[in-house]
Short mmCIF file of C-alpha atoms and ligand atoms in Angstrom, two decimals:
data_model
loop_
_atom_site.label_atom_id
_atom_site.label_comp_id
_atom_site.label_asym_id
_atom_site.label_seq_id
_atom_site.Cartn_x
_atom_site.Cartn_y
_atom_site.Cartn_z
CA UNK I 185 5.44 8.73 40.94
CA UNK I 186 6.35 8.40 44.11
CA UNK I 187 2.90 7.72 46.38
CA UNK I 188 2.02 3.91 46.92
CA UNK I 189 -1.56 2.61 48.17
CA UNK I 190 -0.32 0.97 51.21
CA UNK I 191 -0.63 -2.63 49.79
CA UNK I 192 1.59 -5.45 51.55
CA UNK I 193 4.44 -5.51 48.97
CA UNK I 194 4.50 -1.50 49.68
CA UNK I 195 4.66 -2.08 52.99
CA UNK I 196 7.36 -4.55 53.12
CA UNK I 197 9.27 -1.98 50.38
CA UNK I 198 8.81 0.86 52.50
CA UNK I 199 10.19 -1.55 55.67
CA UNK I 200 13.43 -2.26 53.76
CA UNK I 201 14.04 1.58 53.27
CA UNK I 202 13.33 2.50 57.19
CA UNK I 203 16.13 -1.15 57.96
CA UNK I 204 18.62 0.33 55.80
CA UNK I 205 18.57 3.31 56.90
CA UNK I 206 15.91 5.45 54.23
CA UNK I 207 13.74 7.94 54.50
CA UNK I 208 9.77 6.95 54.20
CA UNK I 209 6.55 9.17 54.60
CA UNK I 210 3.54 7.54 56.29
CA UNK I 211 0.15 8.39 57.03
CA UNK I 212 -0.50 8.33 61.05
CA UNK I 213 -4.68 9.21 62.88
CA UNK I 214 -2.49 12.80 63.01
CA UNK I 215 -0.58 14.00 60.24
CA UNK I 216 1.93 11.58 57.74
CA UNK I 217 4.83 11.33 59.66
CA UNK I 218 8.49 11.47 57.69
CA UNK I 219 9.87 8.32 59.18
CA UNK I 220 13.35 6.90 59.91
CA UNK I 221 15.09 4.07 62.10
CA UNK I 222 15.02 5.89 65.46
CA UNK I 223 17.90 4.15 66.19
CA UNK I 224 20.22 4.86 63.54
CA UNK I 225 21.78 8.07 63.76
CA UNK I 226 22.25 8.37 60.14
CA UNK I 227 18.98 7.43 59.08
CA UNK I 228 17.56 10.15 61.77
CA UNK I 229 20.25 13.03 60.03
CA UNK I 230 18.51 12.68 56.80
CA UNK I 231 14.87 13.71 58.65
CA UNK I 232 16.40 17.03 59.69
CA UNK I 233 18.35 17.67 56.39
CA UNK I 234 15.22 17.11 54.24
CA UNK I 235 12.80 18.93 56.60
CA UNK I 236 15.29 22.01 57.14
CA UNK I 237 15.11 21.28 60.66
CA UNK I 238 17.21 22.31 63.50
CA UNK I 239 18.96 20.00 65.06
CA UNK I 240 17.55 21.10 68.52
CA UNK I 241 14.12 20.31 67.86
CA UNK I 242 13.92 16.73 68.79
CA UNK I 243 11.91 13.58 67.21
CA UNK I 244 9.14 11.84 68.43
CA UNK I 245 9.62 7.88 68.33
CA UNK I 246 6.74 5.49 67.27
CA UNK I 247 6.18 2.15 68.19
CA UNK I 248 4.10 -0.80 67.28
CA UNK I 249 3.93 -2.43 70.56
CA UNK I 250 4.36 -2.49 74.34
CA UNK I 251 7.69 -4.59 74.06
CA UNK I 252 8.93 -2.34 71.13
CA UNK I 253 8.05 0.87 73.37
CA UNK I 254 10.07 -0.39 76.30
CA UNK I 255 13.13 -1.28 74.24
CA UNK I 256 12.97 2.19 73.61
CA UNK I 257 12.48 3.57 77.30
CA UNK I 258 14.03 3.43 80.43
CA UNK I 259 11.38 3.49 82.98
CA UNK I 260 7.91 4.10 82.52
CA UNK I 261 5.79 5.33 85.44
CA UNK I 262 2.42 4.34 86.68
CA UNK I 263 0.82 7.60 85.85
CA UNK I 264 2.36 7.06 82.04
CA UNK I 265 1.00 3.59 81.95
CA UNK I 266 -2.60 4.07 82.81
CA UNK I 267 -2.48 6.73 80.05
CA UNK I 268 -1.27 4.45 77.46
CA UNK I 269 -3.87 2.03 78.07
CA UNK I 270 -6.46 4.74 78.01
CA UNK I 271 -5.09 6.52 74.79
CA UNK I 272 -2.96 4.17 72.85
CA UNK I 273 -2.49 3.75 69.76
CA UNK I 274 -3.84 6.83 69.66
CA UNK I 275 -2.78 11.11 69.47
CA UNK I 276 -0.93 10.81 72.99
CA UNK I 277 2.81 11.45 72.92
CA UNK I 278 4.35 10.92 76.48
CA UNK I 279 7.78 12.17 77.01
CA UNK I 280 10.14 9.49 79.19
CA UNK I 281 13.46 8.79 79.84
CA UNK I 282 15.30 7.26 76.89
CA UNK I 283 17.02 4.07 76.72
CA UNK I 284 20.38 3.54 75.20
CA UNK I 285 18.62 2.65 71.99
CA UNK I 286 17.95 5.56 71.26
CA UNK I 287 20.57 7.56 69.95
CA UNK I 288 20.89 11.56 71.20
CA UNK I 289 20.28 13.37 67.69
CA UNK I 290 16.79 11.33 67.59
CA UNK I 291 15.99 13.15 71.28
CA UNK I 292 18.13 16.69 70.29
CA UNK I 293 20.79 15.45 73.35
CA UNK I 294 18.32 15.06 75.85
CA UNK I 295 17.76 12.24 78.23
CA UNK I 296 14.31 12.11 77.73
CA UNK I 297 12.57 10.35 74.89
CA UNK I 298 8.78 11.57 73.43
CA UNK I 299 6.88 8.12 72.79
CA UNK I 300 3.25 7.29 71.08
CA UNK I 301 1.37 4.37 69.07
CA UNK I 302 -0.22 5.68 66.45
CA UNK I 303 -3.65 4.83 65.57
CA UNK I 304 -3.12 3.86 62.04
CA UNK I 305 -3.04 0.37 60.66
CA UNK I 306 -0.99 1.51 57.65
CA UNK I 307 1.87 3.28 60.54
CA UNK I 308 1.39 0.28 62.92
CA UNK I 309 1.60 -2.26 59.36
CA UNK I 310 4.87 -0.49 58.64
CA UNK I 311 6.46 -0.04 62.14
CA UNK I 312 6.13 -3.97 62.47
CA UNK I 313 6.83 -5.24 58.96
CA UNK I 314 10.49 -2.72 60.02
CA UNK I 315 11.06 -4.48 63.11
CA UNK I 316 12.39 -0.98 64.31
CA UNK I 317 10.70 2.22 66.22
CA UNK I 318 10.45 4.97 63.88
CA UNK I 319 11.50 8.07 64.67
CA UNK I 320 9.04 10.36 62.51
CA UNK I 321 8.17 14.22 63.39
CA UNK I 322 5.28 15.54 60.60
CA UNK I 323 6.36 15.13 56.68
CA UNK I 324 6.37 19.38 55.77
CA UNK I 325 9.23 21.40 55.38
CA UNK I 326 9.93 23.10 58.61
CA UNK I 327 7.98 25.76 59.93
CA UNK I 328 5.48 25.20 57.23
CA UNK I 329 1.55 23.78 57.71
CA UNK I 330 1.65 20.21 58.38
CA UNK I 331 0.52 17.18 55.67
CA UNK I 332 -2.60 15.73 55.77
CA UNK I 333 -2.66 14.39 53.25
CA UNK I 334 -0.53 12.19 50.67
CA UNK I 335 -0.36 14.94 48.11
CA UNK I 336 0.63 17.78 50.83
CA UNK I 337 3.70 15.62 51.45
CA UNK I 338 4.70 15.14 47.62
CA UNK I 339 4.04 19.46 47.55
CA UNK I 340 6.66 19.90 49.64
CA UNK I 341 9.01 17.15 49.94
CA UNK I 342 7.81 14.78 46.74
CA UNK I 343 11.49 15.21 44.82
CA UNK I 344 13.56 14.08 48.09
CA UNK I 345 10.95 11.02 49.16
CA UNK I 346 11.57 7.39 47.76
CA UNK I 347 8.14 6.77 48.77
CA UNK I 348 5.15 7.92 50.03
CA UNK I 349 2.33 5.66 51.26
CA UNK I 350 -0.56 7.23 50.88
CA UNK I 351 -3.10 6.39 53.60
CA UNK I 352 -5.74 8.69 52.46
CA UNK I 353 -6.71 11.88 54.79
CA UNK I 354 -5.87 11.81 58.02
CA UNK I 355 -8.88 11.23 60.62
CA UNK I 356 -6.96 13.85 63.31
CA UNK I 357 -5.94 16.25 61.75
CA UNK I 358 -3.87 17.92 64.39
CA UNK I 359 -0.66 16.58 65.89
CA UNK I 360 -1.00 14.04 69.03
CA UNK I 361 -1.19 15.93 72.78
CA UNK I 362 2.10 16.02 74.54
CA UNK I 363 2.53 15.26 77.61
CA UNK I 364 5.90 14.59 80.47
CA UNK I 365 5.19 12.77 83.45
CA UNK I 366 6.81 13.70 86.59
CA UNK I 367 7.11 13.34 90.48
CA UNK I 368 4.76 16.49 90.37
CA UNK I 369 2.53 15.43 87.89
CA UNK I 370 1.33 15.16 84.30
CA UNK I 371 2.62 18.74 82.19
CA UNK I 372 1.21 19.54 78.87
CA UNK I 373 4.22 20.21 76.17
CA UNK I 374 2.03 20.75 73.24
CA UNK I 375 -2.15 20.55 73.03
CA UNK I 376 -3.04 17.81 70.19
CA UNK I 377 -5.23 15.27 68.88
CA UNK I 378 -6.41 14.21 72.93
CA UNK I 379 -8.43 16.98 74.52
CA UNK I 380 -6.71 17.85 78.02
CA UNK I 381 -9.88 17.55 79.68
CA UNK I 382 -9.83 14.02 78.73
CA UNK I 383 -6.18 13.30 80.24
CA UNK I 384 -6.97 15.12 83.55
CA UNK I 385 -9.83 12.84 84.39
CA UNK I 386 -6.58 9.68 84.62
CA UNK I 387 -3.99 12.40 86.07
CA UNK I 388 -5.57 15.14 87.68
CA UNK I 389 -5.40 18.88 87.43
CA UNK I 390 -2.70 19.01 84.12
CA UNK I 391 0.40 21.62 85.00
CA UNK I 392 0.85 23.74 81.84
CA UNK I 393 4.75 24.40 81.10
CA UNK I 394 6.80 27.09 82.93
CA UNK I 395 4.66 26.08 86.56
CA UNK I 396 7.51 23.35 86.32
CA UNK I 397 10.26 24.90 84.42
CA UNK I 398 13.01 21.73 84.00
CA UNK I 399 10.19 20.64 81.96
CA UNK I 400 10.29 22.35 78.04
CA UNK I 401 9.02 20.47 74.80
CA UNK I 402 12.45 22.64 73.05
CA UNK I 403 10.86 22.30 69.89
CA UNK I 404 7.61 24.65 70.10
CA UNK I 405 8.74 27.98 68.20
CA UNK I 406 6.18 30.86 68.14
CA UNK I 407 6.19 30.47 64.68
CA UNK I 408 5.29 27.29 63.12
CA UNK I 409 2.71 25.89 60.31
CA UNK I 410 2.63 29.38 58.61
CA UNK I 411 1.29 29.63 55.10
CA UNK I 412 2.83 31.92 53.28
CA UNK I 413 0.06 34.37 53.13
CA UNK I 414 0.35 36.84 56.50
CA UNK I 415 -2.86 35.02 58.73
CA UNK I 416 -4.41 37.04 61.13
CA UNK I 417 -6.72 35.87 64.09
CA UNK I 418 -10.09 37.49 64.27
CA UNK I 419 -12.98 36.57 67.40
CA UNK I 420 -15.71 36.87 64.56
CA UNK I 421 -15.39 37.32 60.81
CA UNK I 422 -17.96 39.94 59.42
CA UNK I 423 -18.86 40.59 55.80
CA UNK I 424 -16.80 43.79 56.01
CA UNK I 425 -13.83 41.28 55.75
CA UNK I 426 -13.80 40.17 52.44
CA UNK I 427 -11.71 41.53 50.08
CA UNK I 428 -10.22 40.26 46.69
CA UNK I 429 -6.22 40.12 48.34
CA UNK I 430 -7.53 37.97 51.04
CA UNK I 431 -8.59 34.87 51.64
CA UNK I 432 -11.14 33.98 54.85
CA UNK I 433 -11.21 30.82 57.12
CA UNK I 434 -14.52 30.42 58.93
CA UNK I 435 -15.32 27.87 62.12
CA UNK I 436 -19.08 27.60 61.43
CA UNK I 437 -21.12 28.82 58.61
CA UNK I 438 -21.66 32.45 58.62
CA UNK I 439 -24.24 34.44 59.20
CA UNK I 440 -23.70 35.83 55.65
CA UNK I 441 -23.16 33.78 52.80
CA UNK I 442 -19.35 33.57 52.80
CA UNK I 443 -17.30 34.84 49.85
CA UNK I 444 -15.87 32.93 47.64
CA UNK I 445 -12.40 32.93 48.31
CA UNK I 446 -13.34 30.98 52.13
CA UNK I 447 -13.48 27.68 54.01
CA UNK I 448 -15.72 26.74 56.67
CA UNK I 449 -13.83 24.46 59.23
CA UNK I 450 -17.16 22.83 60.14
CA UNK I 451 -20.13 24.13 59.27
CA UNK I 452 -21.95 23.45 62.47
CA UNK I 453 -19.09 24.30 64.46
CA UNK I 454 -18.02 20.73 65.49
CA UNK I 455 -14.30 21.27 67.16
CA UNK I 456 -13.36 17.61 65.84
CA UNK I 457 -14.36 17.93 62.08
CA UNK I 458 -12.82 21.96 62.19
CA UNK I 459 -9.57 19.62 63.35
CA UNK I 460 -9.80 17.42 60.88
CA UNK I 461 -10.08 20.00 58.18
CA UNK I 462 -7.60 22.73 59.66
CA UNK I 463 -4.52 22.21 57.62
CA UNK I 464 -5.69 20.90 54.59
CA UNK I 465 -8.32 24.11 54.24
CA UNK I 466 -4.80 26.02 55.14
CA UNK I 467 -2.85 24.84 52.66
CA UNK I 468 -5.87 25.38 49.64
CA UNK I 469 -6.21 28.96 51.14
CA UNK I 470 -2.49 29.36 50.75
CA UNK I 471 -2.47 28.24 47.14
CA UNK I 472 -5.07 31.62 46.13
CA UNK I 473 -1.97 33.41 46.68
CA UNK I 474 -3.63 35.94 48.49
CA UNK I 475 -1.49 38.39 50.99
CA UNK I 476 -3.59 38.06 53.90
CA UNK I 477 -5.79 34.92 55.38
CA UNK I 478 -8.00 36.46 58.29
CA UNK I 479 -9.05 33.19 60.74
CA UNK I 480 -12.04 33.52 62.61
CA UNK I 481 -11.09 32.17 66.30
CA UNK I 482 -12.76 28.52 67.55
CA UNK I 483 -14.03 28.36 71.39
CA UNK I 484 -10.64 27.23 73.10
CA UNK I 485 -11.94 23.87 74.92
CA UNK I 486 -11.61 20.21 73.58
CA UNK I 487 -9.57 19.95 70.48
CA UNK I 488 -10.50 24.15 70.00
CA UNK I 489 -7.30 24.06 72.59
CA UNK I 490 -4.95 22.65 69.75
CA UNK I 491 -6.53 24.50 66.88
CA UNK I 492 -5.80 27.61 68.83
CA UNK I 493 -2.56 26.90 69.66
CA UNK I 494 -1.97 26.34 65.59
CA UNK I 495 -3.72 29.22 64.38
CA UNK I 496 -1.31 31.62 66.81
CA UNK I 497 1.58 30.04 65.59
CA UNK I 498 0.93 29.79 62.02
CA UNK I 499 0.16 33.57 62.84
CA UNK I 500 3.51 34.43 63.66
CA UNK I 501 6.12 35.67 61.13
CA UNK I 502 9.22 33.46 60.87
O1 TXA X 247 1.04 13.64 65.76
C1 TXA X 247 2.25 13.73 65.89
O2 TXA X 247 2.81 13.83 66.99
C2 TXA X 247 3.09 13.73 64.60
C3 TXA X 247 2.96 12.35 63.95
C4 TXA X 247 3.85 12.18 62.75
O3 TXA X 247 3.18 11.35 64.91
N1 TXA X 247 4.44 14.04 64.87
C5 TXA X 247 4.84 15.28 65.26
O4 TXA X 247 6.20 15.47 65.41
O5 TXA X 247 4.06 16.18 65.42
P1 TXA X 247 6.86 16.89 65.51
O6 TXA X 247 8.26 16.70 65.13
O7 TXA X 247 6.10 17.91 64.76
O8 TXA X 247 6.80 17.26 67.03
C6 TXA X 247 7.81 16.85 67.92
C7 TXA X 247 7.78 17.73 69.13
C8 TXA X 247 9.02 18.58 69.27
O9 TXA X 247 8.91 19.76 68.54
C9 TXA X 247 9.04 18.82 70.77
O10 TXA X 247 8.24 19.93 71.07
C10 TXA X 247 8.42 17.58 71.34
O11 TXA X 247 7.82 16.90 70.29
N2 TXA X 247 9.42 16.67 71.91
C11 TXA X 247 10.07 15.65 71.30
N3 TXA X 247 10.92 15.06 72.15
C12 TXA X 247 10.83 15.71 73.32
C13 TXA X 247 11.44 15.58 74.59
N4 TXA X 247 12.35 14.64 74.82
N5 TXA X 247 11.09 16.43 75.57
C14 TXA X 247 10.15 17.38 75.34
N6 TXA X 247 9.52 17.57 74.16
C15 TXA X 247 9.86 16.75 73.17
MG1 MG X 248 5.60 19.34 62.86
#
């Protein structure tokens, strides 16, 4: 087997596999991250072969520390700064230009780098014991619903992983907030982990992309974290819904008791547990095998933002 409590010989195990160039999943706050030597081209080829990832779709690094983040940056900015030391470690990814470090397949040839600390003593354990910033994007097969847990990852990847460390479930439960910094302001790339009310009070008014178009996060496909059941997005689920070749996700508790084939993202309709439980109810709905999973819609402020944005996507057909 292949998943290892994160004790400190694992650690140190799973740090000589990132230094010589290896392949390691990792839990992170988020999701468990599929990590590699940012650095190292040919440690960073091996997350996009055993993902099926495009090559275009670039990495986000993670580091430890301050002085491990700015070997891995060029400049950071004032407005990026006070938002580390309001969100990190923590679900905040902040895209900056790259340092020379940093190889171009790790950033999909652009000059810009996407940076975060994750708030996980296990990740932060591991990105020290390395030495190295790890380059890790979430541990699923592409396209599919994102790990939040130690056994999603051996589901979908378990034959191609040397390891596993297995940090338990993840206290997220939705990818960190992206954000790029510029001249004009602070731009959200992708809604995550850090409400975007919260990062407006330090920046001001966030742009959302296209109002500044140089700035793209080149990896967000309409399609992404799809089960393999069609979903479908409904404002309210009704008891007419049920049916035995689907399966139901709820936000709250219904006004009906819900069928059995159904999940209740929080039962008193608390954004941050629905987070939490968003892709692991996924992936049990997707195991009924059902051909349709009808999603009830979550109020779109606060983490609902991110949710949202995951529902629609996993939504999409490939
Ligand atoms: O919570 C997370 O962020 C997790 C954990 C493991 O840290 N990681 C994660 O990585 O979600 P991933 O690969 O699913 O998302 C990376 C996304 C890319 O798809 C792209 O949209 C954006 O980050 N990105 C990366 N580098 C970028 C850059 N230089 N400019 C703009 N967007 C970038
Ligand atoms: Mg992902």
């Amino acid at each position: 087997m292949n998943i290892f409590e994160p004790s400190a010989r694992a650690i140190s195990r799973a740090a000589d596999i990132i230094r010589s160039g290896g392949l390691v999943a990792f839990p992170t706050e988020t999701v468990y991250g599929l990590g590699a030597d940012a650095s190292n081209p040919e440690a960073v080829i091996k997350i996009f072969e055993t993902k099926r990832r495009p090559l275009f779709d670039p990495l986000i690094v993670h580091a430890s520390d301050m002085a491990m983040l700015e070997s891995v940056v060029s400049d950071i900015p004032p407005a990026a700064k006070a938002l580390m030391e309001s969100f990190w470690p923590g679900p905040l990814t902040i895209v900056l230009p790259k340092s020379s470090l940093i190889p171009e397949i790790t950033t999909s040839g652009l000059d810009t780098v996407a940076v975060r600390m994750p708030a996980h003593e296990t990740a932060l354990e591991l990105i020290r014991a390395a030495g190295l910033p790890i380059a890790a994007p979430s541990a699923n097969l592409f396209g599919r619903i994102s790990p939040t847990t130690a056994r999603h990852v051996a589901d979908q990847l378990g034959p191609s992983l040397e390891m596993i460390l297995d940090g338990g479930p993840c206290s997220v439960g939705v990818e960190s907030t992206i954000v790029s910094i510029s001249p004009d302001g602070c731009t959200l790339l992708r809604p995550g982990g850090i409400p975007v009310e919260e990062i407006s009070a330090f920046t001001g008014p966030v742009l959302l992309p296209g109002s500044s178009d140089k700035i793209q996060a080149p990896g967000s496909m309409p399609s992404h974290y799809a089960p393999r059941a069609e979903l479908i997005i409904k404002e309210k689920i009704t008891s007419e819904d049920s049916g035995s070749d689907r399966a139901l996700l709820f936000f709250r508790e219904p006004a009906f008791p819900p069928p059995p084939l159904s999940e209740i993202l929080s039962v008193s309709g608390d954004l941050r547990e629905a987070a939490i439980n968003l892709f692991a109810a996924l992936h049990r709905l997707d195991r009924l095998n059902r051909n349709i999973i009808i999603a009830e819609e979550v109020p779109s402020s606060g983490l609902g933002l991110a949710i949202m944005d995951r529902l629609r996507r996993a939504s999409v057909k490939p």
